[in-house]
PDB file of C-alpha atoms in Angstrom:
ATOM      1  CA  MET A   1     120.637  84.255 113.233  1.00  0.00           C
ATOM      2  CA  LYS A   2     119.072  80.817 112.974  1.00  0.00           C
ATOM      3  CA  GLU A   3     117.436  80.076 109.603  1.00  0.00           C
ATOM      4  CA  ALA A   4     113.807  79.049 109.364  1.00  0.00           C
ATOM      5  CA  SER A   5     113.178  75.519 108.144  1.00  0.00           C
ATOM      6  CA  PHE A   6     109.527  75.123 107.226  1.00  0.00           C
ATOM      7  CA  LYS A   7     107.840  71.993 105.953  1.00  0.00           C
ATOM      8  CA  VAL A   8     106.337  73.508 102.800  1.00  0.00           C
ATOM      9  CA  TYR A   9     103.334  72.246 100.828  1.00  0.00           C
ATOM     10  CA  HIS A  10     102.504  74.071  97.604  1.00  0.00           C
ATOM     11  CA  TYR A  11      99.089  73.855  95.960  1.00  0.00           C
ATOM     12  CA  LYS A  12      98.193  75.119  92.507  1.00  0.00           C
ATOM     13  CA  THR A  13      94.574  75.556  93.691  1.00  0.00           C
ATOM     14  CA  ILE A  14      93.069  75.047  97.144  1.00  0.00           C
ATOM     15  CA  ASP A  15      90.004  76.285  98.985  1.00  0.00           C
ATOM     16  CA  SER A  16      92.058  78.048 101.656  1.00  0.00           C
ATOM     17  CA  THR A  17      95.569  77.722 103.054  1.00  0.00           C
ATOM     18  CA  GLN A  18      94.191  78.519 106.512  1.00  0.00           C
ATOM     19  CA  LYS A  19      91.479  75.844 106.247  1.00  0.00           C
ATOM     20  CA  GLU A  20      94.052  73.285 105.076  1.00  0.00           C
ATOM     21  CA  ILE A  21      96.192  73.879 108.150  1.00  0.00           C
ATOM     22  CA  TRP A  22      93.191  73.525 110.465  1.00  0.00           C
ATOM     23  CA  ARG A  23      92.170  70.280 108.687  1.00  0.00           C
ATOM     24  CA  ARG A  24      95.656  68.939 109.360  1.00  0.00           C
ATOM     25  CA  VAL A  25      95.461  70.055 113.003  1.00  0.00           C
ATOM     26  CA  LYS A  26      92.100  68.311 113.391  1.00  0.00           C
ATOM     27  CA  ASN A  27      93.449  65.121 111.782  1.00  0.00           C
ATOM     28  CA  ASN A  28      96.681  65.329 113.791  1.00  0.00           C
ATOM     29  CA  THR A  29      98.703  65.204 110.557  1.00  0.00           C
ATOM     30  CA  ILE A  30     100.650  68.434 110.934  1.00  0.00           C
ATOM     31  CA  GLU A  31     104.209  69.157 111.963  1.00  0.00           C
ATOM     32  CA  ASN A  32     105.422  72.258 113.735  1.00  0.00           C
ATOM     33  CA  MET A  33     106.426  74.976 111.272  1.00  0.00           C
ATOM     34  CA  THR A  34     104.275  73.740 108.413  1.00  0.00           C
ATOM     35  CA  MET A  35     103.700  76.278 105.634  1.00  0.00           C
ATOM     36  CA  ILE A  36     100.893  75.893 103.101  1.00  0.00           C
ATOM     37  CA  ILE A  37     101.269  78.019  99.950  1.00  0.00           C
ATOM     38  CA  ALA A  38      98.683  78.378  97.180  1.00  0.00           C
ATOM     39  CA  ASP A  39      98.698  79.949  93.754  1.00  0.00           C
ATOM     40  CA  ILE A  40      94.909  80.277  93.843  1.00  0.00           C
ATOM     41  CA  GLN A  41      92.495  80.075  96.775  1.00  0.00           C
ATOM     42  CA  THR A  42      88.855  79.443  95.889  1.00  0.00           C
ATOM     43  CA  ALA A  43      87.568  80.272  99.383  1.00  0.00           C
ATOM     44  CA  GLY A  44      90.335  82.243 101.097  1.00  0.00           C
ATOM     45  CA  ILE A  45      89.555  83.577 104.559  1.00  0.00           C
ATOM     46  CA  GLY A  46      89.861  87.166 105.701  1.00  0.00           C
ATOM     47  CA  THR A  47      89.095  88.610 109.096  1.00  0.00           C
ATOM     48  CA  HIS A  48      85.578  88.374 110.511  1.00  0.00           C
ATOM     49  CA  GLY A  49      84.876  85.445 108.167  1.00  0.00           C
ATOM     50  CA  ARG A  50      85.101  87.609 105.057  1.00  0.00           C
ATOM     51  CA  THR A  51      86.339  86.146 101.798  1.00  0.00           C
ATOM     52  CA  TRP A  52      89.908  86.822 100.722  1.00  0.00           C
ATOM     53  CA  HIS A  53      90.075  86.811  96.934  1.00  0.00           C
ATOM     54  CA  THR A  54      93.078  85.081  95.361  1.00  0.00           C
ATOM     55  CA  ASP A  55      91.658  84.727  91.879  1.00  0.00           C
ATOM     56  CA  GLU A  56      94.824  84.942  89.831  1.00  0.00           C
ATOM     57  CA  GLU A  57      98.168  83.202  90.092  1.00  0.00           C
ATOM     58  CA  ASN A  58     101.315  85.059  91.069  1.00  0.00           C
ATOM     59  CA  ASN A  59     100.012  86.605  94.261  1.00  0.00           C
ATOM     60  CA  ILE A  60     101.083  85.669  97.769  1.00  0.00           C
ATOM     61  CA  ALA A  61      98.803  83.367  99.763  1.00  0.00           C
ATOM     62  CA  PHE A  62     100.209  81.258 102.578  1.00  0.00           C
ATOM     63  CA  SER A  63      99.545  80.092 106.107  1.00  0.00           C
ATOM     64  CA  VAL A  64     102.014  78.923 108.748  1.00  0.00           C
ATOM     65  CA  TYR A  65     101.442  76.643 111.734  1.00  0.00           C
ATOM     66  CA  PHE A  66     103.401  76.941 114.972  1.00  0.00           C
ATOM     67  CA  ASP A  67     102.999  74.434 117.800  1.00  0.00           C
ATOM     68  CA  LEU A  68     103.073  76.294 121.113  1.00  0.00           C
ATOM     69  CA  SER A  69     101.872  73.403 123.287  1.00  0.00           C
ATOM     70  CA  LYS A  70     105.230  73.039 125.065  1.00  0.00           C
ATOM     71  CA  VAL A  71     105.853  76.764 125.435  1.00  0.00           C
ATOM     72  CA  ASN A  72     103.356  77.629 128.198  1.00  0.00           C
ATOM     73  CA  CYS A  73     102.101  80.644 126.249  1.00  0.00           C
ATOM     74  CA  ASN A  74      99.231  82.574 127.792  1.00  0.00           C
ATOM     75  CA  VAL A  75      96.741  83.951 125.276  1.00  0.00           C
ATOM     76  CA  ASN A  76      97.457  87.480 126.555  1.00  0.00           C
ATOM     77  CA  ASP A  77     101.123  87.022 125.607  1.00  0.00           C
ATOM     78  CA  LEU A  78     100.082  87.255 121.958  1.00  0.00           C
ATOM     79  CA  ASP A  79      98.582  90.749 122.274  1.00  0.00           C
ATOM     80  CA  GLY A  80      99.864  92.893 119.444  1.00  0.00           C
ATOM     81  CA  LEU A  81     101.271  89.983 117.436  1.00  0.00           C
ATOM     82  CA  THR A  82      99.074  90.607 114.392  1.00  0.00           C
ATOM     83  CA  VAL A  83     100.152  94.259 114.293  1.00  0.00           C
ATOM     84  CA  LYS A  84     103.822  93.253 114.533  1.00  0.00           C
ATOM     85  CA  ILE A  85     103.421  90.779 111.665  1.00  0.00           C
ATOM     86  CA  THR A  86     101.672  93.409 109.525  1.00  0.00           C
ATOM     87  CA  GLU A  87     104.402  95.948 110.314  1.00  0.00           C
ATOM     88  CA  ASN A  88     107.027  93.370 109.338  1.00  0.00           C
ATOM     89  CA  ILE A  89     105.336  92.829 105.969  1.00  0.00           C
ATOM     90  CA  VAL A  90     105.312  96.565 105.243  1.00  0.00           C
ATOM     91  CA  LYS A  91     108.958  96.806 106.338  1.00  0.00           C
ATOM     92  CA  THR A  92     109.916  93.846 104.126  1.00  0.00           C
ATOM     93  CA  PHE A  93     108.432  95.430 100.997  1.00  0.00           C
ATOM     94  CA  TYR A  94     110.197  98.694 101.786  1.00  0.00           C
ATOM     95  CA  GLU A  95     113.530  96.956 102.312  1.00  0.00           C
ATOM     96  CA  LEU A  96     113.265  94.730  99.226  1.00  0.00           C
ATOM     97  CA  TYR A  97     111.585  97.127  96.778  1.00  0.00           C
ATOM     98  CA  GLY A  98     111.686 100.621  98.260  1.00  0.00           C
ATOM     99  CA  ILE A  99     107.895 100.912  98.236  1.00  0.00           C
ATOM    100  CA  LYS A 100     105.831 102.443 101.015  1.00  0.00           C
ATOM    101  CA  LEU A 101     102.680 100.649 102.067  1.00  0.00           C
ATOM    102  CA  ASP A 102     100.215 101.682 104.759  1.00  0.00           C
ATOM    103  CA  ILE A 103      98.601  99.757 107.596  1.00  0.00           C
ATOM    104  CA  LYS A 104      94.962  99.925 108.543  1.00  0.00           C
ATOM    105  CA  PHE A 105      95.282  98.569 112.070  1.00  0.00           C
ATOM    106  CA  PRO A 106      95.519  95.940 113.095  1.00  0.00           C
ATOM    107  CA  ASN A 107      95.954  93.693 110.049  1.00  0.00           C
ATOM    108  CA  ASP A 108      95.258  95.293 106.670  1.00  0.00           C
ATOM    109  CA  ILE A 109      97.864  96.484 104.170  1.00  0.00           C
ATOM    110  CA  TYR A 110      96.856  99.418 101.985  1.00  0.00           C
ATOM    111  CA  CYS A 111      98.225 101.541  99.196  1.00  0.00           C
ATOM    112  CA  ASN A 112      96.578 104.744  97.954  1.00  0.00           C
ATOM    113  CA  GLY A 113      93.461 104.011  99.999  1.00  0.00           C
ATOM    114  CA  LYS A 114      92.946 100.523  98.551  1.00  0.00           C
ATOM    115  CA  LYS A 115      93.531  97.181 100.218  1.00  0.00           C
ATOM    116  CA  LEU A 116      96.281  94.990  98.823  1.00  0.00           C
ATOM    117  CA  GLY A 117      96.888  92.537 101.635  1.00  0.00           C
ATOM    118  CA  GLY A 118      96.217  91.337 105.115  1.00  0.00           C
ATOM    119  CA  VAL A 119      97.105  89.046 107.982  1.00  0.00           C
ATOM    120  CA  LEU A 120      94.863  86.560 109.767  1.00  0.00           C
ATOM    121  CA  THR A 121      96.007  85.050 113.059  1.00  0.00           C
ATOM    122  CA  GLU A 122      94.032  82.258 114.698  1.00  0.00           C
ATOM    123  CA  THR A 123      94.810  80.225 117.792  1.00  0.00           C
ATOM    124  CA  LYS A 124      93.739  77.068 119.535  1.00  0.00           C
ATOM    125  CA  VAL A 125      93.499  77.772 123.259  1.00  0.00           C
ATOM    126  CA  GLN A 126      93.027  75.288 126.093  1.00  0.00           C
ATOM    127  CA  ASP A 127      92.775  76.309 129.747  1.00  0.00           C
ATOM    128  CA  GLY A 128      93.998  79.813 128.889  1.00  0.00           C
ATOM    129  CA  LEU A 129      97.153  78.524 127.183  1.00  0.00           C
ATOM    130  CA  VAL A 130      97.801  78.743 123.453  1.00  0.00           C
ATOM    131  CA  LYS A 131      98.327  75.296 121.986  1.00  0.00           C
ATOM    132  CA  CYS A 132      99.019  76.502 118.454  1.00  0.00           C
ATOM    133  CA  ILE A 133      98.843  79.541 116.248  1.00  0.00           C
ATOM    134  CA  VAL A 134      98.074  79.734 112.543  1.00  0.00           C
ATOM    135  CA  ILE A 135      99.144  82.848 110.670  1.00  0.00           C
ATOM    136  CA  GLY A 136      97.714  83.520 107.240  1.00  0.00           C
ATOM    137  CA  VAL A 137      99.108  86.113 104.835  1.00  0.00           C
ATOM    138  CA  GLY A 138      97.544  87.286 101.595  1.00  0.00           C
ATOM    139  CA  ILE A 139      99.134  89.949  99.395  1.00  0.00           C
ATOM    140  CA  ASN A 140      98.085  91.009  95.924  1.00  0.00           C
ATOM    141  CA  THR A 141     101.433  91.345  94.225  1.00  0.00           C
ATOM    142  CA  HIS A 142     100.674  90.885  90.519  1.00  0.00           C
ATOM    143  CA  GLN A 143      96.891  90.878  90.167  1.00  0.00           C
ATOM    144  CA  ILE A 144      95.572  93.374  87.629  1.00  0.00           C
ATOM    145  CA  LYS A 145      91.884  92.457  87.343  1.00  0.00           C
ATOM    146  CA  PHE A 146      89.622  92.140  90.365  1.00  0.00           C
ATOM    147  CA  ALA A 147      86.068  90.946  90.781  1.00  0.00           C
ATOM    148  CA  ASP A 148      83.557  93.749  90.153  1.00  0.00           C
ATOM    149  CA  GLU A 149      82.478  93.878  93.819  1.00  0.00           C
ATOM    150  CA  ILE A 150      86.014  94.680  95.028  1.00  0.00           C
ATOM    151  CA  ASP A 151      87.593  96.402  92.020  1.00  0.00           C
ATOM    152  CA  GLY A 152      87.161  99.890  93.494  1.00  0.00           C
ATOM    153  CA  ILE A 153      88.572  98.950  96.900  1.00  0.00           C
ATOM    154  CA  ALA A 154      91.317  96.418  96.076  1.00  0.00           C
ATOM    155  CA  THR A 155      94.673  96.846  94.399  1.00  0.00           C
ATOM    156  CA  SER A 156      98.035  95.171  93.908  1.00  0.00           C
ATOM    157  CA  ILE A 157     101.663  96.155  93.956  1.00  0.00           C
ATOM    158  CA  LYS A 158     101.800  95.682  90.177  1.00  0.00           C
ATOM    159  CA  ARG A 159      98.837  98.037  89.722  1.00  0.00           C
ATOM    160  CA  GLU A 160     100.212 100.716  92.012  1.00  0.00           C
ATOM    161  CA  PHE A 161     103.954 100.612  91.337  1.00  0.00           C
ATOM    162  CA  GLU A 162     104.246  98.795  87.990  1.00  0.00           C
ATOM    163  CA  ILE A 163     106.994  96.547  89.354  1.00  0.00           C
ATOM    164  CA  ASP A 164     107.382  92.793  89.438  1.00  0.00           C
ATOM    165  CA  ILE A 165     107.702  91.147  92.827  1.00  0.00           C
ATOM    166  CA  ASN A 166     109.615  87.927  93.390  1.00  0.00           C
ATOM    167  CA  ASN A 167     106.993  86.199  95.526  1.00  0.00           C
ATOM    168  CA  LYS A 168     109.324  83.384  96.554  1.00  0.00           C
ATOM    169  CA  ASN A 169     111.890  85.819  97.968  1.00  0.00           C
ATOM    170  CA  VAL A 170     109.175  87.740  99.817  1.00  0.00           C
ATOM    171  CA  ILE A 171     107.710  84.540 101.304  1.00  0.00           C
ATOM    172  CA  VAL A 172     111.179  83.415 102.444  1.00  0.00           C
ATOM    173  CA  GLN A 173     111.796  86.812 104.063  1.00  0.00           C
ATOM    174  CA  LEU A 174     108.368  86.885 105.727  1.00  0.00           C
ATOM    175  CA  GLY A 175     108.749  83.273 106.875  1.00  0.00           C
ATOM    176  CA  GLN A 176     112.072  84.165 108.463  1.00  0.00           C
ATOM    177  CA  GLY A 177     110.391  87.041 110.319  1.00  0.00           C
ATOM    178  CA  LEU A 178     107.633  84.742 111.578  1.00  0.00           C
ATOM    179  CA  PHE A 179     110.242  82.194 112.635  1.00  0.00           C
ATOM    180  CA  CYS A 180     112.160  84.844 114.607  1.00  0.00           C
ATOM    181  CA  ALA A 181     108.957  85.828 116.427  1.00  0.00           C
ATOM    182  CA  TYR A 182     108.311  82.141 117.165  1.00  0.00           C
ATOM    183  CA  CYS A 183     111.850  81.669 118.517  1.00  0.00           C
ATOM    184  CA  LYS A 184     111.411  84.667 120.826  1.00  0.00           C
ATOM    185  CA  ARG A 185     108.143  83.159 122.077  1.00  0.00           C
ATOM    186  CA  LYS A 186     109.824  79.775 122.636  1.00  0.00           C
ATOM    187  CA  SER A 187     112.663  81.261 124.662  1.00  0.00           C
ATOM    188  CA  SER A 188     110.563  83.561 126.850  1.00  0.00           C
TER     189      SER A 188
END
């Protein structure tokens, strides 16, 4: 299997990994397979414009950019992609750590009825064809304290399973899964 080779930018603190990718798209300063990783996001984005809280270090927050402009990808070809990415995340945690996580379809990752992660996919479409896709992933791996407004509905792997996650290994594994999906899209 071909290995993923992302151009990685790591930020200690940033407003949002997703916003940073879109700024680079707008400024035409992005390369295919760019990955933006952040320790802390001050204005992370969830679905429907909600805020994704990444208040503490040692959680997973990253976004990946794929250029699809030469692929001739119809927007309908991406149906179900977010679900597949979310399923891959759950599968990855099971394979690496033996923990079972749940999916609230299409894009939320839950454990014991509380949210611990999610996926955000956004596209740029022109004339019905997808020019690029940006995939954002946020997973609470080590966070113990949450803001009062989400404390009763949010959790982390550390809180639920009392285990330490190697975020770098998880990001590499998830990146490889995203790359494989991209390669399938490129060859179809």
